């Protein structure tokens, strides 16, 4: 650990750093919020986006992010992440600051800033010892010097809070002009970061020793150079190493924070080797390794829970070594990677085809299994990529990263990732826009217009002024276990986005969140099976001043209110995962909805009007077949399109003009949700439907010229009165037809 005093500096590695603004956890002391400012050669920001803090958590470049809070070992910390290679060339300094909520820094015990590298080692630590009446503080700065990066302990205080500090660095804290749209949506984190995804204070390991950087390959396996960038998920810490022979128990102490970790094992010579995690009652829980390979080497993904220490029961016929390591040690699948036995790989590229080769093991009949795990939700369900026995050479599709690939093998293997080439639209399709890839988390999108029926002068302060003026307590709520939460609308009369991160209670199958009215009557709002562990939903659809939510069967949870201006505009084809919200501005239209992942989980869309009226638009009914639904637009000229899906469900949405819907006079047919236009006069027509189950019905709805459902025509087959004009078909995915009599 490098400890420096005020005014001193020290070199830091030019890679991914995590920076903590921390203090001692003493009840009744003021809260401290961390922020970062990106400064040019003149020492000023280039615009509002160069301030990163809890209400503006990601820089457009992706170089700086606010990743959440953590506590442990008597410390409270706010975490920032700096990816120094991605800092733009005209940024010369990144200032690390803190602001004090409800007090002064003189009342904050143990105020400090420390930076950790990708392996969790502290590369710089500065403790403030002279704070008094300040309400904002520049703790330190990262700056360029002769092609390298250094950290300087600054220790300069401000009595005017974060707004005053921001003004000093060139940010005009006033109502800004509406910004121009960004060219791209920056990738950010997957919602408010839970404690098990944030590194806590580094402590001494249980036992240490020389630990190889990865599984040692045998002669038949040729190692290939790997991307040296660490995998930016999971906590950082010093590896914990234990050696033994025969049977042993490993207890991982508090030096390893809660979250995903890599367990790496070596077993010398021939014989049997296996390892289990242990439950709270000291019983075998999950099988980590089970192998008879000679000179076994392997890695596996395991979790250090926040309510109990990780314990492993290890048994081997010969000498063994087990090391618990951070995720930053994983090898990256960039091109070809070879290995022997179980392994954990990181994939951060785009959609790809992955080629697999497996030797079949010593007996030619061993198994080879590969799973992919969403890096934002490693505890969630995993997708099966390969599963076979014996010698093989196969290819499978791989979604875009960040992912972890979990390899289970009893012999030499090789994986090669081949990213899919970008499509050349050619002259005939030159006007077709590319798909917008929607991040699962916080798309930082500027507001592009005033068509929501509220004049600009009537709206509360927006932009940086509004975000600086909104305290974190107003914007974010977190906790553990069941609770009723009251959320205040930051801009009454308008909707807001609710960004959530929720874990199920281990004792139940799924969480449930209900809306409560003034009489405590309930209405279903969200649940695990439909919304997954993290995503975004629309709240205050009718402009309510506050809502009450009852959280049931939940573990740890975090709810964060975001301005509705951060809704992603739907202007063309869009792809993403999980629940999110779009804003569509334009004439009434339709949109296609397509599933991109190999699951059968919930996936549907809803439209929400300016007055809060909500109606179903399209549902895949668990199928991969594309469906079509209406984009209902009121006189206000826009609507919100709400995507409801589990966090791991991938989807594609594409709007289309209303004249693309099938028109018919005599007959039309299809499968699943659809919108059709009857061009003939109103008449009785034969409706047929091949139901997929006993409760699968077909419903036909008449739509007006704005695609608002105005009358349910029928919920049955047989002769039905079909009006002239637009009709929506709603069903459970079966085949249907509408045909004129005779």
XYZ file of C-alpha atoms in Angstrom:
742
model
C 0.000 0.000 0.000
C 1.303 3.459 -0.972
C 0.283 6.045 1.653
C 0.797 9.699 0.727
C 0.232 12.981 2.519
C -1.336 16.225 1.347
C 0.511 17.653 -1.675
C 2.420 14.449 -2.415
C 2.033 12.319 -5.548
C 2.680 8.772 -6.671
C 2.608 6.897 -10.007
C -0.424 4.669 -10.663
C -0.862 1.909 -13.258
C -2.515 3.065 -16.492
C -5.336 0.531 -16.369
C -8.679 -0.007 -14.704
C -8.769 1.541 -11.217
C -11.428 1.554 -8.526
C -11.411 4.634 -6.332
C -13.092 4.811 -2.921
C -14.068 7.954 -1.038
C -14.396 6.414 2.395
C -14.943 7.227 6.069
C -15.340 5.378 9.319
C -18.813 3.975 9.934
C -19.856 6.006 12.970
C -23.618 6.477 13.584
C -24.895 10.036 13.329
C -22.070 11.385 11.175
C -22.806 13.152 7.857
C -23.093 11.172 4.640
C -20.410 11.690 1.985
C -21.069 11.485 -1.759
C -18.254 10.895 -4.260
C -17.886 12.588 -7.627
C -15.327 12.958 -10.398
C -14.613 15.851 -12.768
C -12.769 15.448 -16.074
C -10.678 18.568 -16.778
C -8.887 19.840 -19.863
C -5.474 21.539 -20.011
C -7.020 24.778 -18.705
C -8.321 23.007 -15.618
C -11.963 23.271 -16.682
C -14.652 20.811 -17.689
C -15.671 20.774 -21.345
C -19.360 20.475 -20.516
C -21.845 19.185 -17.956
C -21.121 15.582 -18.914
C -17.617 15.913 -17.425
C -19.110 15.747 -13.924
C -19.825 12.163 -12.798
C -21.780 11.631 -9.568
C -24.730 9.654 -8.197
C -27.340 11.413 -10.362
C -25.146 11.375 -13.489
C -23.382 8.067 -12.982
C -21.496 7.550 -16.257
C -19.309 9.665 -18.509
C -20.220 9.378 -22.220
C -16.735 8.038 -22.977
C -17.221 5.178 -20.522
C -13.924 6.131 -18.849
C -15.426 7.172 -15.499
C -18.399 5.689 -13.670
C -20.043 6.010 -10.265
C -20.566 2.361 -9.321
C -22.270 2.507 -5.937
C -21.682 2.196 -2.208
C -20.377 -0.466 0.152
C -19.680 -0.964 3.819
C -17.518 -3.363 5.792
C -14.649 -3.563 8.285
C -16.033 -0.478 10.015
C -15.858 1.601 6.824
C -18.382 3.257 4.509
C -17.296 3.904 0.922
C -18.600 5.448 -2.292
C -16.935 3.873 -5.309
C -15.863 5.332 -8.627
C -14.306 3.417 -11.488
C -11.649 4.920 -13.777
C -10.635 3.206 -16.987
C -7.527 5.303 -17.654
C -6.802 3.971 -21.192
C -10.274 5.193 -22.226
C -9.819 8.742 -20.922
C -9.994 11.079 -23.917
C -6.700 12.700 -25.001
C -7.854 16.247 -24.234
C -8.633 15.309 -20.622
C -5.524 16.056 -18.574
C -6.839 15.561 -15.042
C -9.568 13.565 -13.308
C -10.430 15.191 -9.980
C -11.864 13.057 -7.154
C -14.184 15.029 -4.893
C -16.637 14.500 -2.088
C -19.680 16.445 -0.913
C -21.184 16.343 2.557
C -24.908 15.783 2.988
C -26.310 17.282 6.198
C -23.119 18.474 7.838
C -19.493 19.480 7.329
C -16.367 17.465 6.678
C -15.010 18.401 10.076
C -17.604 15.994 11.501
C -16.617 13.140 9.152
C -14.246 10.688 10.872
C -11.482 9.012 8.877
C -12.165 10.760 5.562
C -9.867 9.241 2.934
C -9.447 8.411 -0.733
C -7.796 5.259 -1.976
C -7.242 3.740 -5.401
C -7.069 0.011 -6.149
C -5.807 -1.702 -9.271
C -7.564 -4.527 -11.091
C -6.117 -7.112 -8.712
C -7.476 -5.272 -5.675
C -4.109 -3.940 -4.480
C -4.130 -0.407 -3.004
C -1.882 1.777 -5.189
C -2.571 5.097 -3.428
C -4.097 6.067 -0.069
C -4.615 9.603 1.260
C -6.317 10.446 4.557
C -7.632 13.951 5.207
C -6.603 15.277 8.642
C -7.407 19.004 8.466
C -11.093 19.245 7.452
C -13.298 21.729 9.313
C -16.331 23.647 7.984
C -16.188 22.477 4.350
C -19.210 20.917 2.645
C -17.276 19.801 -0.457
C -13.715 18.546 -0.770
C -11.240 17.829 -3.541
C -9.445 14.831 -2.128
C -7.107 14.115 -5.014
C -6.568 14.045 -8.742
C -5.243 11.703 -11.386
C -3.127 13.581 -13.916
C -0.926 12.900 -16.939
C 2.823 13.396 -16.685
C 5.327 12.358 -19.392
C 3.020 9.729 -20.846
C 2.166 8.217 -17.453
C -0.583 8.672 -14.888
C -0.003 9.903 -11.345
C -2.203 10.541 -8.318
C -1.804 13.691 -6.211
C -3.309 14.232 -2.734
C -4.951 17.685 -2.976
C -7.008 18.228 0.192
C -8.792 21.458 -0.846
C -12.152 22.257 0.760
C -15.210 24.297 -0.287
C -17.931 25.774 1.886
C -20.461 25.914 -0.989
C -21.092 22.218 -1.564
C -20.888 20.249 -4.790
C -22.537 23.067 -6.783
C -19.821 25.512 -5.688
C -17.073 23.050 -6.435
C -18.545 22.335 -9.881
C -18.762 26.072 -10.614
C -15.088 26.502 -9.734
C -14.189 23.975 -12.425
C -16.276 25.625 -15.133
C -19.744 24.110 -14.796
C -22.491 26.707 -15.038
C -24.998 25.571 -12.432
C -28.079 27.056 -14.039
C -30.894 25.891 -16.294
C -29.027 24.679 -19.387
C -30.204 24.731 -22.980
C -31.523 21.412 -24.213
C -28.476 19.397 -25.282
C -28.142 17.895 -28.721
C -28.693 14.132 -28.895
C -25.653 11.975 -28.335
C -24.395 9.882 -31.208
C -24.448 6.720 -29.146
C -25.757 5.383 -25.900
C -22.863 4.889 -23.473
C -22.672 1.540 -21.743
C -23.037 1.809 -18.007
C -23.557 -0.440 -15.072
C -26.497 -2.686 -14.561
C -28.428 -0.612 -12.157
C -27.511 0.477 -8.635
C -24.543 -1.750 -7.765
C -25.346 -4.218 -4.955
C -22.837 -4.741 -2.179
C -21.634 -8.044 -3.592
C -20.432 -6.297 -6.750
C -18.357 -3.583 -5.077
C -14.879 -4.169 -3.667
C -14.567 -3.613 0.038
C -11.524 -2.668 2.044
C -8.551 -4.889 1.299
C -7.275 -6.855 4.283
C -4.595 -9.431 4.895
C -5.418 -12.847 3.373
C -5.853 -16.004 5.407
C -2.656 -17.548 4.052
C -0.582 -16.421 1.133
C 1.970 -17.872 -1.141
C 3.092 -17.763 -4.751
C 0.021 -18.270 -6.919
C 0.327 -18.921 -10.665
C -1.621 -16.537 -12.886
C -3.776 -19.303 -14.331
C -4.138 -23.073 -14.670
C -0.805 -24.609 -15.663
C -1.171 -26.157 -19.145
C 0.289 -29.531 -20.058
C 2.634 -29.874 -23.014
C -0.177 -30.640 -25.434
C -1.895 -27.347 -24.696
C -0.335 -24.279 -26.258
C -1.109 -21.095 -24.287
C -2.001 -18.037 -26.321
C -1.489 -14.398 -25.344
C -4.534 -12.961 -23.621
C -5.975 -9.500 -23.237
C -4.404 -8.129 -20.080
C -7.385 -5.949 -19.165
C -9.082 -7.252 -15.986
C -12.698 -8.352 -16.032
C -14.476 -5.401 -14.338
C -16.986 -7.393 -12.271
C -16.746 -8.696 -8.753
C -14.690 -7.451 -5.812
C -10.925 -7.104 -5.749
C -8.770 -8.633 -3.009
C -5.508 -10.419 -2.342
C -5.670 -14.150 -3.229
C -6.216 -16.586 -0.357
C -4.148 -19.762 -0.684
C -4.223 -23.011 1.283
C -2.314 -26.229 0.729
C -2.977 -29.698 2.045
C -3.106 -33.432 1.476
C -6.067 -35.764 1.835
C -9.068 -34.028 3.382
C -9.198 -30.414 4.483
C -11.529 -27.502 5.134
C -10.851 -24.001 3.840
C -12.445 -20.980 5.509
C -12.230 -17.712 3.626
C -12.023 -14.748 5.998
C -13.207 -11.174 5.746
C -10.329 -10.296 3.442
C -12.577 -11.571 0.632
C -15.618 -9.277 0.178
C -19.064 -10.632 -0.753
C -19.513 -11.411 -4.412
C -18.354 -13.753 -7.174
C -14.857 -15.227 -6.854
C -12.670 -17.705 -8.715
C -11.641 -20.896 -6.935
C -8.572 -22.434 -8.562
C -7.292 -25.879 -7.601
C -4.167 -27.948 -8.276
C -3.938 -31.675 -7.460
C -0.579 -33.373 -7.936
C -0.243 -36.763 -9.656
C -2.930 -39.362 -10.187
C -5.980 -39.979 -8.064
C -9.327 -38.529 -7.098
C -9.912 -34.853 -6.247
C -13.143 -33.102 -5.362
C -14.374 -30.017 -3.508
C -17.728 -28.835 -2.147
C -18.902 -25.550 -0.705
C -20.465 -25.906 2.741
C -23.823 -24.679 4.035
C -24.386 -22.738 7.245
C -24.923 -26.111 8.922
C -21.569 -27.383 7.648
C -23.131 -29.793 5.152
C -22.037 -30.303 1.535
C -23.741 -27.699 -0.630
C -22.503 -27.192 -4.203
C -20.010 -29.386 -6.032
C -17.081 -27.263 -7.219
C -14.667 -29.919 -8.567
C -14.981 -33.666 -9.189
C -12.084 -35.025 -11.240
C -9.644 -37.909 -11.683
C -7.329 -36.257 -14.233
C -3.602 -36.655 -13.675
C -2.028 -33.399 -12.426
C -5.431 -31.785 -12.285
C -5.696 -28.009 -12.727
C -9.003 -26.170 -12.826
C -11.002 -23.054 -12.094
C -14.633 -22.570 -11.051
C -16.987 -19.702 -10.244
C -18.107 -19.575 -6.602
C -19.842 -16.928 -4.471
C -18.835 -15.414 -1.161
C -22.214 -14.607 0.421
C -22.721 -11.463 2.456
C -24.342 -13.359 5.346
C -21.757 -16.111 5.824
C -18.134 -16.860 5.049
C -17.188 -19.084 2.145
C -16.128 -22.543 3.342
C -14.896 -25.404 1.150
C -14.449 -29.103 1.914
C -11.565 -30.440 -0.157
C -10.540 -34.074 -0.625
C -7.613 -35.349 -2.692
C -5.505 -38.508 -2.851
C -2.310 -36.433 -3.056
C -1.009 -32.918 -2.381
C -3.358 -30.129 -3.379
C -3.435 -26.340 -3.464
C -6.579 -24.205 -3.524
C -6.547 -20.478 -4.236
C -9.516 -18.083 -3.918
C -8.959 -15.230 -6.370
C -10.820 -12.180 -7.755
C -12.552 -12.328 -11.144
C -9.805 -10.106 -12.549
C -7.604 -13.208 -12.969
C -9.828 -14.794 -15.622
C -8.497 -15.259 -19.130
C -10.258 -13.446 -21.970
C -11.686 -15.212 -25.002
C -10.187 -13.052 -27.749
C -9.524 -15.286 -30.720
C -8.452 -18.785 -29.658
C -8.045 -20.041 -26.089
C -6.867 -23.521 -25.137
C -7.182 -25.273 -21.820
C -7.219 -28.515 -19.888
C -10.051 -29.224 -17.499
C -12.578 -26.820 -15.964
C -12.037 -23.126 -16.612
C -13.727 -19.712 -16.379
C -13.292 -17.302 -19.307
C -14.432 -13.731 -19.902
C -15.972 -12.658 -23.184
C -16.508 -8.926 -23.731
C -16.906 -8.830 -27.505
C -19.910 -8.515 -29.792
C -22.204 -11.314 -30.950
C -20.091 -14.163 -32.282
C -19.944 -17.780 -33.345
C -17.748 -19.851 -31.056
C -15.975 -22.958 -32.338
C -15.279 -25.722 -29.833
C -12.876 -28.657 -30.074
C -12.604 -31.309 -27.378
C -10.305 -34.326 -27.246
C -12.821 -36.597 -25.543
C -10.560 -37.062 -22.528
C -8.364 -40.038 -21.662
C -11.071 -42.586 -22.402
C -12.526 -40.735 -25.393
C -15.911 -40.663 -23.707
C -15.635 -37.713 -21.283
C -18.120 -34.865 -21.123
C -17.685 -31.312 -22.366
C -20.094 -28.619 -21.161
C -19.954 -24.836 -21.585
C -22.360 -22.364 -19.985
C -22.604 -18.607 -20.569
C -23.437 -16.292 -17.669
C -24.494 -12.656 -17.919
C -21.771 -10.671 -16.123
C -24.383 -8.302 -14.689
C -26.224 -11.184 -13.027
C -23.844 -14.058 -12.400
C -26.203 -15.648 -9.881
C -29.003 -15.799 -12.436
C -29.838 -18.604 -14.826
C -27.077 -19.591 -17.240
C -27.445 -20.402 -20.932
C -26.160 -23.750 -22.199
C -23.712 -23.301 -25.096
C -22.259 -26.834 -25.524
C -23.197 -30.150 -23.918
C -21.809 -33.351 -25.408
C -19.801 -36.489 -24.681
C -16.711 -37.700 -26.478
C -14.533 -36.142 -29.113
C -16.225 -33.172 -30.764
C -15.854 -30.228 -33.095
C -18.913 -27.973 -32.962
C -20.017 -24.351 -33.429
C -22.593 -22.438 -31.398
C -23.869 -18.820 -31.354
C -22.717 -16.553 -28.543
C -24.471 -13.309 -27.528
C -22.545 -10.114 -27.001
C -20.653 -9.616 -23.766
C -19.823 -9.043 -21.067
C -20.171 -12.740 -20.270
C -18.446 -15.406 -18.268
C -18.026 -18.774 -19.987
C -17.989 -21.676 -17.539
C -16.156 -24.649 -19.035
C -16.610 -28.156 -17.568
C -14.205 -30.620 -19.210
C -12.133 -33.711 -18.448
C -9.443 -33.187 -21.066
C -7.832 -30.727 -23.501
C -10.160 -28.298 -25.275
C -10.040 -25.237 -27.502
C -12.510 -22.374 -28.004
C -12.334 -19.831 -30.837
C -14.589 -16.771 -30.936
C -15.433 -15.392 -34.386
C -17.330 -12.075 -34.050
C -20.096 -11.735 -36.599
C -19.241 -9.312 -39.419
C -21.118 -6.042 -39.599
C -23.810 -6.182 -42.255
C -23.242 -4.054 -45.347
C -26.718 -2.770 -46.179
C -25.766 -2.121 -49.806
C -27.270 0.533 -52.060
C -30.788 -0.883 -51.913
C -30.908 -0.528 -48.133
C -28.649 2.426 -47.578
C -31.371 4.362 -45.802
C -32.056 1.664 -43.191
C -30.640 2.751 -39.814
C -28.598 0.270 -37.785
C -30.027 -1.303 -34.671
C -29.601 0.636 -31.473
C -28.133 -1.635 -28.807
C -29.911 -0.666 -25.607
C -27.877 -1.253 -22.449
C -29.593 -3.109 -19.623
C -28.785 -0.243 -17.321
C -28.614 3.527 -17.348
C -28.693 4.951 -20.866
C -27.687 8.605 -20.462
C -29.897 10.203 -23.085
C -30.544 13.947 -23.324
C -34.117 15.134 -23.655
C -34.855 16.073 -27.262
C -38.097 18.001 -27.214
C -41.089 19.400 -25.397
C -43.922 17.323 -26.792
C -45.081 15.883 -23.501
C -47.829 18.449 -23.039
C -45.941 20.441 -20.373
C -44.324 23.717 -21.339
C -40.653 24.159 -20.604
C -41.300 27.044 -18.238
C -43.698 24.918 -16.149
C -41.214 22.102 -15.598
C -38.963 21.859 -12.558
C -35.273 22.534 -13.122
C -33.707 19.895 -15.331
C -30.243 19.257 -16.632
C -27.325 19.440 -14.254
C -29.050 22.013 -12.027
C -31.961 19.682 -11.404
C -29.701 16.710 -10.785
C -27.430 18.648 -8.410
C -30.476 19.895 -6.532
C -31.954 16.427 -6.040
C -30.429 14.653 -3.074
C -29.566 10.999 -3.207
C -32.101 10.229 -0.482
C -34.794 11.536 -2.820
C -33.506 9.517 -5.754
C -32.347 6.203 -4.286
C -33.672 3.714 -1.742
C -32.022 0.457 -0.751
C -32.327 -2.179 1.910
C -32.761 -5.849 2.635
C -35.924 -7.805 3.321
C -39.613 -6.979 3.076
C -40.620 -3.340 3.371
C -43.177 -0.751 2.289
C -41.443 2.156 0.540
C -42.880 5.584 -0.286
C -41.332 7.125 -3.401
C -41.772 10.855 -3.974
C -42.093 12.030 -7.563
C -39.167 14.412 -8.186
C -41.256 16.228 -10.830
C -44.979 15.859 -9.957
C -47.203 15.909 -13.004
C -44.697 13.952 -15.064
C -43.607 10.306 -15.068
C -40.169 9.089 -13.986
C -38.005 6.044 -14.572
C -37.490 3.542 -11.778
C -34.240 1.625 -12.048
C -34.207 -1.472 -9.852
C -31.846 -4.169 -8.629
C -33.566 -6.881 -6.576
C -32.525 -10.258 -5.265
C -35.013 -12.939 -4.302
C -35.239 -14.043 -0.722
C -33.491 -17.419 -0.583
C -36.541 -18.935 1.081
C -38.944 -18.228 -1.795
C -39.057 -18.789 -5.508
C -39.595 -15.178 -6.540
C -40.064 -11.646 -5.261
C -43.223 -9.596 -5.657
C -43.805 -5.822 -5.572
C -47.286 -4.347 -5.216
C -48.686 -0.819 -5.513
C -50.681 0.346 -2.498
C -53.448 2.948 -2.688
C -54.649 5.161 0.170
C -56.836 2.306 1.463
C -53.970 -0.222 1.305
C -55.654 -2.052 -1.562
C -52.981 -3.650 -3.736
C -52.228 -3.858 -7.428
C -49.519 -6.087 -8.901
C -46.580 -4.008 -10.111
C -43.530 -6.252 -10.586
C -42.389 -9.776 -9.872
C -39.293 -11.869 -10.447
C -40.781 -14.071 -13.163
C -41.647 -11.089 -15.371
C -39.060 -8.418 -14.506
C -35.947 -10.314 -13.420
C -33.311 -8.996 -11.040
C -32.567 -5.636 -12.642
C -33.916 -3.244 -15.239
C -36.095 -0.160 -15.690
C -39.828 0.491 -15.450
C -42.039 3.563 -15.814
C -43.417 5.037 -12.592
C -45.814 7.926 -11.856
C -47.499 7.302 -15.224
C -50.347 9.651 -14.230
C -48.032 12.232 -12.699
C -48.758 11.227 -9.089
C -46.851 13.109 -6.392
C -45.905 9.859 -4.659
C -46.505 6.115 -4.727
C -46.195 3.375 -2.134
C -44.617 0.046 -3.018
C -44.809 -3.096 -0.904
C -41.752 -5.314 -1.409
C -42.349 -8.967 -0.545
C -40.106 -12.063 -0.600
C -37.039 -9.935 -1.381
C -33.420 -10.218 -0.340
C -31.243 -7.164 -0.916
C -32.805 -4.467 -3.115
C -32.148 -1.018 -4.536
C -34.583 1.408 -6.202
C -33.373 4.520 -8.020
C -35.500 7.260 -9.569
C -34.245 8.779 -12.815
C -35.626 11.688 -14.852
C -37.887 10.645 -17.689
C -35.521 12.455 -20.091
C -33.206 9.441 -19.753
C -35.755 7.307 -21.600
C -34.211 5.918 -24.787
C -35.812 7.327 -27.975
C -37.258 4.660 -30.289
C -36.232 5.860 -33.744
C -35.345 2.578 -35.446
C -34.372 -1.012 -34.755
C -33.303 -1.528 -31.126
C -31.874 -4.532 -29.285
C -31.308 -5.207 -25.618
C -31.990 -7.416 -22.618
C -34.450 -7.212 -19.760
C -37.052 -4.616 -18.849
C -36.652 -1.084 -20.160
C -38.609 1.934 -21.411
C -38.598 3.677 -24.808
C -40.163 6.964 -25.899
C -41.715 6.944 -29.361
C -42.481 10.301 -30.977
C -44.288 10.337 -34.325
C -47.473 9.218 -36.044
C -49.309 6.052 -34.990
C -47.301 3.022 -36.116
C -46.654 -0.625 -35.362
C -43.595 -2.421 -34.033
C -42.236 -5.925 -34.286
C -41.064 -7.797 -31.183
C -38.574 -10.636 -31.562
C -36.867 -12.825 -28.928
C -33.077 -13.124 -29.350
C -32.248 -15.610 -26.581
C -32.954 -19.302 -26.178
C -35.372 -19.034 -23.277
C -39.138 -19.124 -22.970
C -39.471 -16.471 -20.261
C -41.871 -13.555 -20.232
C -41.448 -10.982 -23.012
C -44.087 -8.405 -23.910
C -44.564 -4.696 -24.607
C -47.047 -2.112 -23.343
C -47.829 1.409 -24.493
C -48.377 4.179 -21.955
C -50.017 7.463 -23.045
C -49.403 10.981 -21.731
C -52.424 10.581 -19.426
C -51.055 7.342 -17.974
C -53.436 5.034 -19.855
C -51.703 1.663 -20.351
C -52.562 -1.185 -22.714
C -50.895 -4.364 -23.968
C -49.169 -4.016 -27.313
C -47.474 -7.364 -28.053
C -46.563 -10.609 -26.305
C -44.354 -13.449 -27.500
C -46.126 -16.021 -25.296
C -42.769 -17.675 -24.628
C -42.034 -18.201 -28.345
C -39.213 -16.990 -30.588
C -41.581 -16.245 -33.466
C -41.774 -12.463 -34.118
C -45.028 -10.727 -33.258
C -46.430 -7.281 -34.060
C -48.170 -4.727 -31.872
C -49.446 -1.143 -32.180
C -47.595 2.022 -31.150
C -50.566 3.958 -29.817
C -49.988 7.710 -30.047
C -52.393 10.211 -28.488
C -52.914 13.806 -29.543
C -49.777 14.686 -27.577
C -47.760 13.078 -30.370
C -45.842 10.496 -28.367
C -46.100 7.422 -26.177
C -43.861 5.345 -23.929
C -43.196 1.760 -24.979
C -42.497 -0.403 -21.929
C -40.623 -3.686 -22.456
C -41.289 -6.290 -19.763
C -38.766 -9.135 -19.640
C -36.441 -10.966 -17.308
C -32.906 -9.568 -17.157
C -31.488 -12.449 -19.226
C -34.061 -12.309 -22.037
C -32.756 -10.666 -25.203
C -35.072 -8.915 -27.606
C -35.261 -6.840 -30.776
C -37.852 -4.133 -31.485
C -38.338 -2.328 -34.791
C -40.999 0.305 -35.540
C -42.744 0.284 -38.929
C -45.218 2.544 -40.713
C -48.900 1.788 -40.413
C -49.207 1.051 -44.138
C -47.071 -2.074 -43.628
C -49.818 -3.974 -41.763
C -51.519 -6.753 -43.741
C -54.684 -5.574 -45.498
C -57.487 -8.018 -46.348
C -61.004 -8.220 -47.678
C -61.467 -11.969 -48.041
C -58.978 -13.702 -45.732
C -55.967 -13.075 -43.502
C -54.013 -15.469 -41.274
C -51.073 -15.447 -38.930
C -49.623 -16.717 -35.656
C -49.410 -14.801 -32.379
C -50.061 -11.093 -31.788
C -50.720 -9.026 -34.921
C -52.371 -5.908 -36.337
C -54.398 -6.209 -39.571
C -56.559 -3.869 -41.664
C -59.984 -4.949 -42.946
C -60.547 -2.989 -46.167
C -64.031 -4.286 -46.909
C -67.313 -3.252 -45.299
C -68.254 -4.497 -41.845
C -69.359 -8.116 -42.091
C -69.616 -11.410 -40.241
C -66.441 -13.427 -40.800
C -65.237 -16.845 -39.679
C -62.541 -16.718 -36.933
C -60.477 -19.869 -36.428
C -57.766 -20.461 -33.827
C -55.467 -23.387 -32.941
C -55.150 -22.960 -29.173
C -51.921 -23.972 -27.429
C -53.649 -24.900 -24.185
C -56.964 -25.053 -22.373
C -56.856 -21.392 -21.298
C -55.419 -20.056 -24.563
C -58.026 -17.800 -26.170
C -58.013 -15.424 -29.109
C -59.242 -11.864 -28.618
C -59.976 -9.378 -31.404
C -59.996 -5.635 -30.675
C -61.172 -2.781 -32.858
C -58.625 0.067 -33.025
C -59.264 3.730 -33.824
C -57.084 5.838 -36.103
C -54.584 6.385 -33.260
C -54.528 2.620 -32.580
C -56.377 2.988 -29.301
C -58.430 -0.157 -28.513
C -62.026 1.085 -28.468
C -64.067 -2.145 -28.505
C -63.443 -5.810 -27.884
C -64.958 -7.563 -30.873
C -64.758 -11.127 -29.661
C -63.020 -13.652 -27.399
C -64.258 -16.694 -29.277
C -63.959 -18.532 -32.574
C -66.759 -18.875 -35.089
C -68.713 -16.177 -36.899
C -67.823 -12.747 -35.528
C -68.679 -9.172 -36.640
C -65.494 -7.716 -38.127
C -65.597 -3.918 -38.599
C -63.925 -2.031 -41.382
C -60.538 -0.675 -40.356
C -57.763 -1.749 -38.001
C -58.046 -4.849 -35.820
C -55.602 -6.139 -33.202
C -55.237 -9.906 -32.717
C -54.231 -11.007 -29.190
C -53.568 -14.666 -28.479
C -51.214 -17.130 -26.867
C -49.060 -17.854 -29.890
C -51.273 -20.209 -31.846
C -52.221 -20.045 -35.534
C -55.321 -18.004 -36.446
C -57.301 -16.938 -39.494
C -60.122 -14.504 -40.303
C -62.098 -15.341 -43.455
C -65.192 -13.983 -45.184
C -68.194 -16.349 -45.359
C -68.598 -18.325 -48.537
